Amino acid sequence: MSIEPDRLSPVQDEFYQALMAAHAGLDETESHALNARLVLMLANRIGDVNVLTQLLQSARSYSND
Amino acid sequence: MAYEYKPFSYVPPAGLTQAEPRHAVAIVGAGPIGLALAVDLAQRGIRSVVLDDNNVVSVGSRAICWSKRTLEIFDRLGIGPRMLEKGVTWKIGRNFHGDKEVYSFDLLPEEGHKYPAFINLQQYYVEQYLVERAQEFPDLIDLRFKNKVVGHQDLGDAVKLDIQTPDGLYRLEADWMIACDGAGSPTRARMGLDFSGQTFEEQFLIADIEMEQSPFGDADVPERWFWFDPPFHSGKSALLHMQPDNIYRIDLQLDAGADHKAEAAEDKVIPRIKAIVGDKPFKLDWVSVYRFRCIKLDQFVHNRVIFAGDSAHVVSPFGARGGNGGIQDVDNLGWKLAAVLKGEAKAALLNTYHEERSFGSAENILNSARATNFMTPKTPIEELFRSETLRLAQDQPFARKLLNSGRLSLPCSLEGMALQTPAAAQVAPGRALLDAPLISETGNSWLLNEVQGDFTLVGFGDVTLPDLSGIRRIGINQRADHPCFTAAGNHAIRRYGSGKAYLFRPDGHVCAVFDTPTEQAVLTAKARALGAELENAA
Ligand SMILES: Cc1cc2nc3c(=O)[nH]c(=O)nc-3n(C[C@H](O)[C@H](O)[C@H](O)COP(=O)(O)OP(=O)(O)OC[C@H]3O[C@@H](n4cnc5c(N)ncnc54)[C@H](O)[C@@H]3O)c2cc1C
């Protein structure tokens, strides 16, 4: 699988906190839905189908771990 | 060898039999913060009386991890080298998920610094060293054990304290009272100050054990091991850290609802530890169960009563920001209080202690709260994100950076605050000094030894320093009629740039940077750092 370079630091902790805050107070179904919306929005932000396909494959490759 | 606690002696204070002359400073609490402040003030010629209800150093090690900036401050206070020599400089950090190692890092020391990023040393040693250091100032530090402050009254221009001793009650007055009386501060309670914030539900078992054999394998390298969801303690987190004298620190996350008395009992603790260290023989040294909080006071300065250390702010220990934050309070407050007492600055300067350290403690709270949240997911979705982060961390560098078992304390930057004169520079005004090795004809030194303690103007490379009275001057890679050094390994020039003059405050923070340091510009910047531009508070 392709290794993604780190583009998130030094704001990683801030992001993670904001992500958890976005989920605060939602039940599991609602959280699931939020994640789905977020994936679609991030895909739109990336906007490059090659990159997106690679990311999908990479994310999928961990499913058998 | 376990630490041998030796009680300090109680001497009946003068105030029991006659009224004491007014003191300049009364420090309540002889923990690391109160003691460090007394030493800082004494080094500036300011007398203090230190009152502590107890007569031994911290029982149980509590703080173990001391950061580079703290060590640099302790260097100025005279105990840095001793701490470094006794402490364990840890190198390798390993993070585990289950029984798999997900990520390890080598804390390779960056070249050209007197002190490493961190050492581990039990709090009782730090307090012992501080007491011994304080005793080197018998005329300036009046250390009174078994003197419990039971009341105080702000008289407007002084504070009256009521003190209980084994021989009865007495009173004294001081111009300033500094409350260094810890997380449960009786001073704070007496003043009815709100101290509410985030309390974490989870409890943590903290144990120090004495063990001959290293748990880190044969290499005998000090390591720090952190487990998310360890095989021996399912669903929780665990930490193993090394201290001097073959003492190891273990932190284990417990259930929110765990019975803390039962959890601290030997029959419960020993099997938990055996599960981590295996059948290596060990002795329990200290066990305690904590529930952590992240809270600060809204205001650190209340007229003549000033809060420092845990009385002003508490954090969860992940990231080691409690004691380290408190030592930065001392570093910030010491020179300001001395300047006010000597009439070199208005009392309003002390408000900038609140401005600067309240900001610093908020930063510490933010970081330790994030770490604690990451370590203790609260909902299934938090759990899910955490476990997928751990999965990705095995080979994705960005995910490794997301793992958070504590972001270790870094020096706080005071950029953009009132005392600093803004300038563009490699080390911007507000930042703490970056150390560097120096060479001179009379011997080797470190930048921190040359600039800390007093206002100091440092010329780096090709820049001419004006002749100034009242400001210490040094030059690096230049020749002049003030003391000059060569930048060993060129570190100083690389860190600060060439052709620049930096003005450092007594606490080693940069407060101004000049291309052409005229006498007028330097004196104006120094006056600003002493609060000349502040409105005097009523
Ligand atoms: C488990 C644990 C691990 C920690 N790990 C770290 C770490 O690795 N690194 C780090 O930097 N920090 C750490 N900390 C935090 C650190 O221990 C504290 O921040 C530090 O002790 C604060 O020092 P202090 O002097 O403000 O308060 P304290 O050490 O609490 O001292 C307060 C003093 O005031 C005295 N006192 C109280 N009331 C009165 C009264 N009425 N009259 C007179 N005297 C009084 C007390 O007896 C005591 O001596 C940890 C804390 C815990 C609990």
PDB file of N, CA, C and O and ligand atoms in Angstrom, chain B residues 28-34 51-54 56 61-66 123 127 147-150 180-183 186 190 206 249 286 290 292 308-311 317 320-325, ligand 1:
ATOM      1  N   VAL B  28       3.976  30.709  51.042  1.00  0.00           N
ATOM      2  CA  VAL B  28       3.227  29.652  51.721  1.00  0.00           C
ATOM      3  C   VAL B  28       3.426  28.361  50.941  1.00  0.00           C
ATOM      4  O   VAL B  28       2.995  28.241  49.794  1.00  0.00           O
ATOM      5  N   GLY B  29       4.096  27.388  51.548  1.00  0.00           N
ATOM      6  CA  GLY B  29       4.318  26.090  50.909  1.00  0.00           C
ATOM      7  C   GLY B  29       5.761  25.904  50.483  1.00  0.00           C
ATOM      8  O   GLY B  29       6.313  26.731  49.750  1.00  0.00           O
ATOM      9  N   ALA B  30       6.364  24.823  50.980  1.00  0.00           N
ATOM     10  CA  ALA B  30       7.742  24.500  50.593  1.00  0.00           C
ATOM     11  C   ALA B  30       7.761  23.274  49.696  1.00  0.00           C
ATOM     12  O   ALA B  30       8.507  22.330  49.904  1.00  0.00           O
ATOM     13  N   GLY B  31       6.908  23.279  48.685  1.00  0.00           N
ATOM     14  CA  GLY B  31       7.004  22.284  47.616  1.00  0.00           C
ATOM     15  C   GLY B  31       8.060  22.793  46.641  1.00  0.00           C
ATOM     16  O   GLY B  31       8.752  23.791  46.912  1.00  0.00           O
ATOM     17  N   PRO B  32       8.189  22.149  45.491  1.00  0.00           N
ATOM     18  CA  PRO B  32       9.213  22.595  44.542  1.00  0.00           C
ATOM     19  C   PRO B  32       9.046  24.066  44.135  1.00  0.00           C
ATOM     20  O   PRO B  32      10.031  24.774  43.941  1.00  0.00           O
ATOM     21  N   ILE B  33       7.800  24.531  44.071  1.00  0.00           N
ATOM     22  CA  ILE B  33       7.572  25.881  43.568  1.00  0.00           C
ATOM     23  C   ILE B  33       7.939  26.929  44.619  1.00  0.00           C
ATOM     24  O   ILE B  33       8.676  27.881  44.346  1.00  0.00           O
ATOM     25  N   GLY B  34       7.453  26.740  45.842  1.00  0.00           N
ATOM     26  CA  GLY B  34       7.786  27.685  46.911  1.00  0.00           C
ATOM     27  C   GLY B  34       9.282  27.737  47.167  1.00  0.00           C
ATOM     28  O   GLY B  34       9.862  28.828  47.331  1.00  0.00           O
ATOM     29  N   LEU B  51       6.861  29.194  54.670  1.00  0.00           N
ATOM     30  CA  LEU B  51       6.075  28.521  55.706  1.00  0.00           C
ATOM     31  C   LEU B  51       5.515  27.225  55.146  1.00  0.00           C
ATOM     32  O   LEU B  51       4.850  27.226  54.106  1.00  0.00           O
ATOM     33  N   ASP B  52       5.794  26.116  55.813  1.00  0.00           N
ATOM     34  CA  ASP B  52       5.242  24.843  55.341  1.00  0.00           C
ATOM     35  C   ASP B  52       4.644  24.087  56.512  1.00  0.00           C
ATOM     36  O   ASP B  52       5.223  24.033  57.594  1.00  0.00           O
ATOM     37  N   ASP B  53       3.478  23.489  56.258  1.00  0.00           N
ATOM     38  CA  ASP B  53       2.782  22.792  57.343  1.00  0.00           C
ATOM     39  C   ASP B  53       3.454  21.467  57.692  1.00  0.00           C
ATOM     40  O   ASP B  53       3.184  20.881  58.724  1.00  0.00           O
ATOM     41  N   ASN B  54       4.333  21.006  56.836  1.00  0.00           N
ATOM     42  CA  ASN B  54       4.916  19.688  56.963  1.00  0.00           C
ATOM     43  C   ASN B  54       6.399  19.810  57.301  1.00  0.00           C
ATOM     44  O   ASN B  54       6.921  20.915  57.427  1.00  0.00           O
ATOM     45  N   VAL B  56       8.766  17.180  55.833  1.00  0.00           N
ATOM     46  CA  VAL B  56       9.527  16.278  54.956  1.00  0.00           C
ATOM     47  C   VAL B  56       9.279  16.670  53.503  1.00  0.00           C
ATOM     48  O   VAL B  56       8.325  17.381  53.188  1.00  0.00           O
ATOM     49  N   SER B  61       6.995   9.761  44.816  1.00  0.00           N
ATOM     50  CA  SER B  61       7.805  10.593  43.941  1.00  0.00           C
ATOM     51  C   SER B  61       6.984  11.628  43.162  1.00  0.00           C
ATOM     52  O   SER B  61       7.498  12.650  42.776  1.00  0.00           O
ATOM     53  N   ARG B  62       5.702  11.411  42.940  1.00  0.00           N
ATOM     54  CA  ARG B  62       4.893  12.347  42.135  1.00  0.00           C
ATOM     55  C   ARG B  62       5.617  12.764  40.859  1.00  0.00           C
ATOM     56  O   ARG B  62       5.807  11.968  39.958  1.00  0.00           O
ATOM     57  N   ALA B  63       6.069  14.008  40.742  1.00  0.00           N
ATOM     58  CA  ALA B  63       6.713  14.425  39.491  1.00  0.00           C
ATOM     59  C   ALA B  63       8.009  13.654  39.288  1.00  0.00           C
ATOM     60  O   ALA B  63       8.821  13.538  40.197  1.00  0.00           O
ATOM     61  N   ILE B  64       8.177  13.125  38.083  1.00  0.00           N
ATOM     62  CA  ILE B  64       9.441  12.447  37.785  1.00  0.00           C
ATOM     63  C   ILE B  64      10.120  13.032  36.556  1.00  0.00           C
ATOM     64  O   ILE B  64      11.305  12.891  36.382  1.00  0.00           O
ATOM     65  N   CYS B  65       9.356  13.666  35.689  1.00  0.00           N
ATOM     66  CA  CYS B  65       9.870  14.007  34.381  1.00  0.00           C
ATOM     67  C   CYS B  65      10.112  15.515  34.310  1.00  0.00           C
ATOM     68  O   CYS B  65       9.175  16.301  34.458  1.00  0.00           O
ATOM     69  N   TRP B  66      11.344  15.936  34.170  1.00  0.00           N
ATOM     70  CA  TRP B  66      11.697  17.360  34.177  1.00  0.00           C
ATOM     71  C   TRP B  66      12.222  17.741  32.800  1.00  0.00           C
ATOM     72  O   TRP B  66      13.113  17.087  32.253  1.00  0.00           O
ATOM     73  N   GLN B 123      10.581  13.566  42.573  1.00  0.00           N
ATOM     74  CA  GLN B 123      10.317  14.887  43.140  1.00  0.00           C
ATOM     75  C   GLN B 123      10.996  15.065  44.497  1.00  0.00           C
ATOM     76  O   GLN B 123      11.451  16.156  44.830  1.00  0.00           O
ATOM     77  N   GLU B 127      13.171  18.339  45.671  1.00  0.00           N
ATOM     78  CA  GLU B 127      12.870  19.143  46.863  1.00  0.00           C
ATOM     79  C   GLU B 127      14.038  19.131  47.842  1.00  0.00           C
ATOM     80  O   GLU B 127      14.370  20.165  48.429  1.00  0.00           O
ATOM     81  N   ASN B 147       4.938  25.030  60.168  1.00  0.00           N
ATOM     82  CA  ASN B 147       4.295  26.344  60.304  1.00  0.00           C
ATOM     83  C   ASN B 147       3.135  26.361  59.312  1.00  0.00           C
ATOM     84  O   ASN B 147       3.334  26.564  58.114  1.00  0.00           O
ATOM     85  N   LYS B 148       1.955  26.113  59.828  1.00  0.00           N
ATOM     86  CA  LYS B 148       0.795  26.002  58.947  1.00  0.00           C
ATOM     87  C   LYS B 148       0.049  27.328  58.889  1.00  0.00           C
ATOM     88  O   LYS B 148      -0.370  27.845  59.931  1.00  0.00           O
ATOM     89  N   VAL B 149      -0.119  27.830  57.690  1.00  0.00           N
ATOM     90  CA  VAL B 149      -0.867  29.079  57.542  1.00  0.00           C
ATOM     91  C   VAL B 149      -2.354  28.754  57.637  1.00  0.00           C
ATOM     92  O   VAL B 149      -2.874  27.970  56.845  1.00  0.00           O
ATOM     93  N   VAL B 150      -3.019  29.339  58.626  1.00  0.00           N
ATOM     94  CA  VAL B 150      -4.428  29.011  58.850  1.00  0.00           C
ATOM     95  C   VAL B 150      -5.358  30.185  58.557  1.00  0.00           C
ATOM     96  O   VAL B 150      -6.574  30.039  58.582  1.00  0.00           O
ATOM     97  N   CYS B 180       2.021  29.170  47.347  1.00  0.00           N
ATOM     98  CA  CYS B 180       2.566  28.006  46.637  1.00  0.00           C
ATOM     99  C   CYS B 180       2.126  26.780  47.403  1.00  0.00           C
ATOM    100  O   CYS B 180       2.914  25.876  47.672  1.00  0.00           O
ATOM    101  N   ASP B 181       0.853  26.795  47.815  1.00  0.00           N
ATOM    102  CA  ASP B 181       0.380  25.753  48.722  1.00  0.00           C
ATOM    103  C   ASP B 181      -0.348  24.624  48.014  1.00  0.00           C
ATOM    104  O   ASP B 181      -1.170  23.932  48.604  1.00  0.00           O
ATOM    105  N   GLY B 182      -0.028  24.409  46.751  1.00  0.00           N
ATOM    106  CA  GLY B 182      -0.410  23.177  46.077  1.00  0.00           C
ATOM    107  C   GLY B 182      -1.831  23.132  45.543  1.00  0.00           C
ATOM    108  O   GLY B 182      -2.611  24.074  45.661  1.00  0.00           O
ATOM    109  N   ALA B 183      -2.153  21.971  44.930  1.00  0.00           N
ATOM    110  CA  ALA B 183      -3.420  21.803  44.219  1.00  0.00           C
ATOM    111  C   ALA B 183      -4.627  22.048  45.121  1.00  0.00           C
ATOM    112  O   ALA B 183      -5.654  22.557  44.676  1.00  0.00           O
ATOM    113  N   PRO B 186      -5.154  25.910  50.452  1.00  0.00           N
ATOM    114  CA  PRO B 186      -6.047  26.507  51.459  1.00  0.00           C
ATOM    115  C   PRO B 186      -6.207  28.015  51.252  1.00  0.00           C
ATOM    116  O   PRO B 186      -7.266  28.564  51.570  1.00  0.00           O
ATOM    117  N   ARG B 190      -9.789  29.796  51.071  1.00  0.00           N
ATOM    118  CA  ARG B 190     -10.110  30.870  52.006  1.00  0.00           C
ATOM    119  C   ARG B 190     -10.618  32.098  51.265  1.00  0.00           C
ATOM    120  O   ARG B 190     -11.473  32.823  51.735  1.00  0.00           O
ATOM    121  N   ILE B 206      -1.002   4.874  40.275  1.00  0.00           N
ATOM    122  CA  ILE B 206       0.384   5.275  40.065  1.00  0.00           C
ATOM    123  C   ILE B 206       1.224   4.533  41.090  1.00  0.00           C
ATOM    124  O   ILE B 206       0.963   4.632  42.293  1.00  0.00           O
ATOM    125  N   ARG B 249       8.434   3.708  37.482  1.00  0.00           N
ATOM    126  CA  ARG B 249       7.104   4.293  37.631  1.00  0.00           C
ATOM    127  C   ARG B 249       6.138   3.546  36.735  1.00  0.00           C
ATOM    128  O   ARG B 249       6.417   3.333  35.548  1.00  0.00           O
ATOM    129  N   TRP B 286       5.790   2.998  46.530  1.00  0.00           N
ATOM    130  CA  TRP B 286       4.743   4.003  46.729  1.00  0.00           C
ATOM    131  C   TRP B 286       3.584   3.687  45.802  1.00  0.00           C
ATOM    132  O   TRP B 286       3.791   3.358  44.631  1.00  0.00           O
ATOM    133  N   TYR B 290      -5.217   8.207  41.586  1.00  0.00           N
ATOM    134  CA  TYR B 290      -5.578   9.590  41.285  1.00  0.00           C
ATOM    135  C   TYR B 290      -6.726   9.674  40.303  1.00  0.00           C
ATOM    136  O   TYR B 290      -6.890   8.826  39.439  1.00  0.00           O
ATOM    137  N   PHE B 292      -7.601  12.737  37.670  1.00  0.00           N
ATOM    138  CA  PHE B 292      -6.903  13.953  37.256  1.00  0.00           C
ATOM    139  C   PHE B 292      -7.848  15.063  36.834  1.00  0.00           C
ATOM    140  O   PHE B 292      -8.955  14.824  36.379  1.00  0.00           O
ATOM    141  N   ALA B 308       1.129  30.703  42.565  1.00  0.00           N
ATOM    142  CA  ALA B 308       2.117  30.104  41.659  1.00  0.00           C
ATOM    143  C   ALA B 308       2.127  28.598  41.845  1.00  0.00           C
ATOM    144  O   ALA B 308       1.918  28.093  42.950  1.00  0.00           O
ATOM    145  N   GLY B 309       2.363  27.877  40.769  1.00  0.00           N
ATOM    146  CA  GLY B 309       2.411  26.414  40.826  1.00  0.00           C
ATOM    147  C   GLY B 309       1.013  25.816  40.868  1.00  0.00           C
ATOM    148  O   GLY B 309       0.050  26.404  40.356  1.00  0.00           O
ATOM    149  N   ASP B 310       0.908  24.652  41.505  1.00  0.00           N
ATOM    150  CA  ASP B 310      -0.361  23.916  41.506  1.00  0.00           C
ATOM    151  C   ASP B 310      -1.517  24.688  42.137  1.00  0.00           C
ATOM    152  O   ASP B 310      -2.676  24.393  41.855  1.00  0.00           O
ATOM    153  N   SER B 311      -1.236  25.662  42.982  1.00  0.00           N
ATOM    154  CA  SER B 311      -2.337  26.429  43.571  1.00  0.00           C
ATOM    155  C   SER B 311      -3.042  27.243  42.489  1.00  0.00           C
ATOM    156  O   SER B 311      -4.210  27.565  42.607  1.00  0.00           O
ATOM    157  N   PRO B 317      -1.097  14.451  34.484  1.00  0.00           N
ATOM    158  CA  PRO B 317       0.355  14.369  34.368  1.00  0.00           C
ATOM    159  C   PRO B 317       0.861  13.933  32.990  1.00  0.00           C
ATOM    160  O   PRO B 317       2.063  13.887  32.789  1.00  0.00           O
ATOM    161  N   ALA B 320       3.725  15.754  31.460  1.00  0.00           N
ATOM    162  CA  ALA B 320       4.608  16.265  32.517  1.00  0.00           C
ATOM    163  C   ALA B 320       4.642  17.786  32.551  1.00  0.00           C
ATOM    164  O   ALA B 320       5.680  18.407  32.419  1.00  0.00           O
ATOM    165  N   ARG B 321       3.480  18.381  32.698  1.00  0.00           N
ATOM    166  CA  ARG B 321       3.420  19.834  32.618  1.00  0.00           C
ATOM    167  C   ARG B 321       3.107  20.513  33.944  1.00  0.00           C
ATOM    168  O   ARG B 321       3.082  21.733  34.021  1.00  0.00           O
ATOM    169  N   GLY B 322       2.893  19.723  35.002  1.00  0.00           N
ATOM    170  CA  GLY B 322       2.545  20.325  36.286  1.00  0.00           C
ATOM    171  C   GLY B 322       3.723  21.045  36.905  1.00  0.00           C
ATOM    172  O   GLY B 322       3.767  22.281  36.942  1.00  0.00           O
ATOM    173  N   GLY B 323       4.667  20.288  37.385  1.00  0.00           N
ATOM    174  CA  GLY B 323       5.852  20.874  38.000  1.00  0.00           C
ATOM    175  C   GLY B 323       6.625  21.727  37.012  1.00  0.00           C
ATOM    176  O   GLY B 323       7.095  22.826  37.347  1.00  0.00           O
ATOM    177  N   ASN B 324       6.715  21.265  35.780  1.00  0.00           N
ATOM    178  CA  ASN B 324       7.459  22.032  34.774  1.00  0.00           C
ATOM    179  C   ASN B 324       6.808  23.391  34.519  1.00  0.00           C
ATOM    180  O   ASN B 324       7.492  24.389  34.341  1.00  0.00           O
ATOM    181  N   GLY B 325       5.473  23.408  34.519  1.00  0.00           N
ATOM    182  CA  GLY B 325       4.772  24.675  34.354  1.00  0.00           C
ATOM    183  C   GLY B 325       5.002  25.581  35.555  1.00  0.00           C
ATOM    184  O   GLY B 325       5.212  26.790  35.422  1.00  0.00           O
TER     185      GLY B 325
HETATM  186  C1  LIG C   1       1.153  11.173  39.954  1.00  0.00           C
HETATM  187  C2  LIG C   1       1.721  12.511  39.590  1.00  0.00           C
HETATM  188  C3  LIG C   1       2.719  12.585  38.632  1.00  0.00           C
HETATM  189  C4  LIG C   1       3.272  13.801  38.283  1.00  0.00           C
HETATM  190  N1  LIG C   1       4.251  13.828  37.347  1.00  0.00           N
HETATM  191  C5  LIG C   1       4.822  14.998  37.018  1.00  0.00           C
HETATM  192  C6  LIG C   1       5.923  15.042  36.141  1.00  0.00           C
HETATM  193  O1  LIG C   1       6.407  14.013  35.666  1.00  0.00           O
HETATM  194  N2  LIG C   1       6.461  16.261  35.845  1.00  0.00           N
HETATM  195  C7  LIG C   1       5.968  17.411  36.387  1.00  0.00           C
HETATM  196  O2  LIG C   1       6.509  18.466  36.076  1.00  0.00           O
HETATM  197  N3  LIG C   1       4.934  17.403  37.243  1.00  0.00           N
HETATM  198  C8  LIG C   1       4.361  16.225  37.578  1.00  0.00           C
HETATM  199  N4  LIG C   1       3.355  16.210  38.495  1.00  0.00           N
HETATM  200  C9  LIG C   1       2.895  17.474  39.104  1.00  0.00           C
HETATM  201  C10 LIG C   1       3.782  17.948  40.257  1.00  0.00           C
HETATM  202  O3  LIG C   1       3.890  16.979  41.254  1.00  0.00           O
HETATM  203  C11 LIG C   1       3.198  19.228  40.839  1.00  0.00           C
HETATM  204  O4  LIG C   1       2.930  20.120  39.794  1.00  0.00           O
HETATM  205  C12 LIG C   1       4.119  19.902  41.845  1.00  0.00           C
HETATM  206  O5  LIG C   1       4.253  19.163  43.012  1.00  0.00           O
HETATM  207  C13 LIG C   1       3.596  21.282  42.208  1.00  0.00           C
HETATM  208  O6  LIG C   1       4.416  21.879  43.156  1.00  0.00           O
HETATM  209  P1  LIG C   1       3.860  22.958  44.172  1.00  0.00           P
HETATM  210  O7  LIG C   1       5.061  23.390  44.943  1.00  0.00           O
HETATM  211  O8  LIG C   1       3.046  23.950  43.441  1.00  0.00           O
HETATM  212  O9  LIG C   1       2.833  22.167  45.092  1.00  0.00           O
HETATM  213  P2  LIG C   1       3.088  20.976  46.121  1.00  0.00           P
HETATM  214  O10 LIG C   1       4.203  20.131  45.689  1.00  0.00           O
HETATM  215  O11 LIG C   1       1.776  20.342  46.347  1.00  0.00           O
HETATM  216  O12 LIG C   1       3.554  21.710  47.432  1.00  0.00           O
HETATM  217  C14 LIG C   1       2.667  22.473  48.223  1.00  0.00           C
HETATM  218  C15 LIG C   1       3.259  22.623  49.606  1.00  0.00           C
HETATM  219  O13 LIG C   1       2.442  23.497  50.371  1.00  0.00           O
HETATM  220  C16 LIG C   1       2.305  22.976  51.673  1.00  0.00           C
HETATM  221  N5  LIG C   1       1.078  23.526  52.250  1.00  0.00           N
HETATM  222  C17 LIG C   1      -0.204  23.260  51.908  1.00  0.00           C
HETATM  223  N6  LIG C   1      -1.048  23.947  52.690  1.00  0.00           N
HETATM  224  C18 LIG C   1      -0.299  24.687  53.550  1.00  0.00           C
HETATM  225  C19 LIG C   1      -0.600  25.596  54.598  1.00  0.00           C
HETATM  226  N7  LIG C   1      -1.850  25.889  54.945  1.00  0.00           N
HETATM  227  N8  LIG C   1       0.429  26.173  55.258  1.00  0.00           N
HETATM  228  C20 LIG C   1       1.709  25.884  54.945  1.00  0.00           C
HETATM  229  N9  LIG C   1       2.030  25.023  53.952  1.00  0.00           N
HETATM  230  C21 LIG C   1       1.048  24.425  53.260  1.00  0.00           C
HETATM  231  C22 LIG C   1       2.287  21.471  51.460  1.00  0.00           C
HETATM  232  O14 LIG C   1       2.659  20.752  52.616  1.00  0.00           O
HETATM  233  C23 LIG C   1       3.338  21.312  50.373  1.00  0.00           C
HETATM  234  O15 LIG C   1       4.633  21.165  50.907  1.00  0.00           O
HETATM  235  C24 LIG C   1       2.787  14.984  38.879  1.00  0.00           C
HETATM  236  C25 LIG C   1       1.793  14.925  39.846  1.00  0.00           C
HETATM  237  C26 LIG C   1       1.267  13.710  40.208  1.00  0.00           C
HETATM  238  C27 LIG C   1       0.218  13.659  41.256  1.00  0.00           C
END
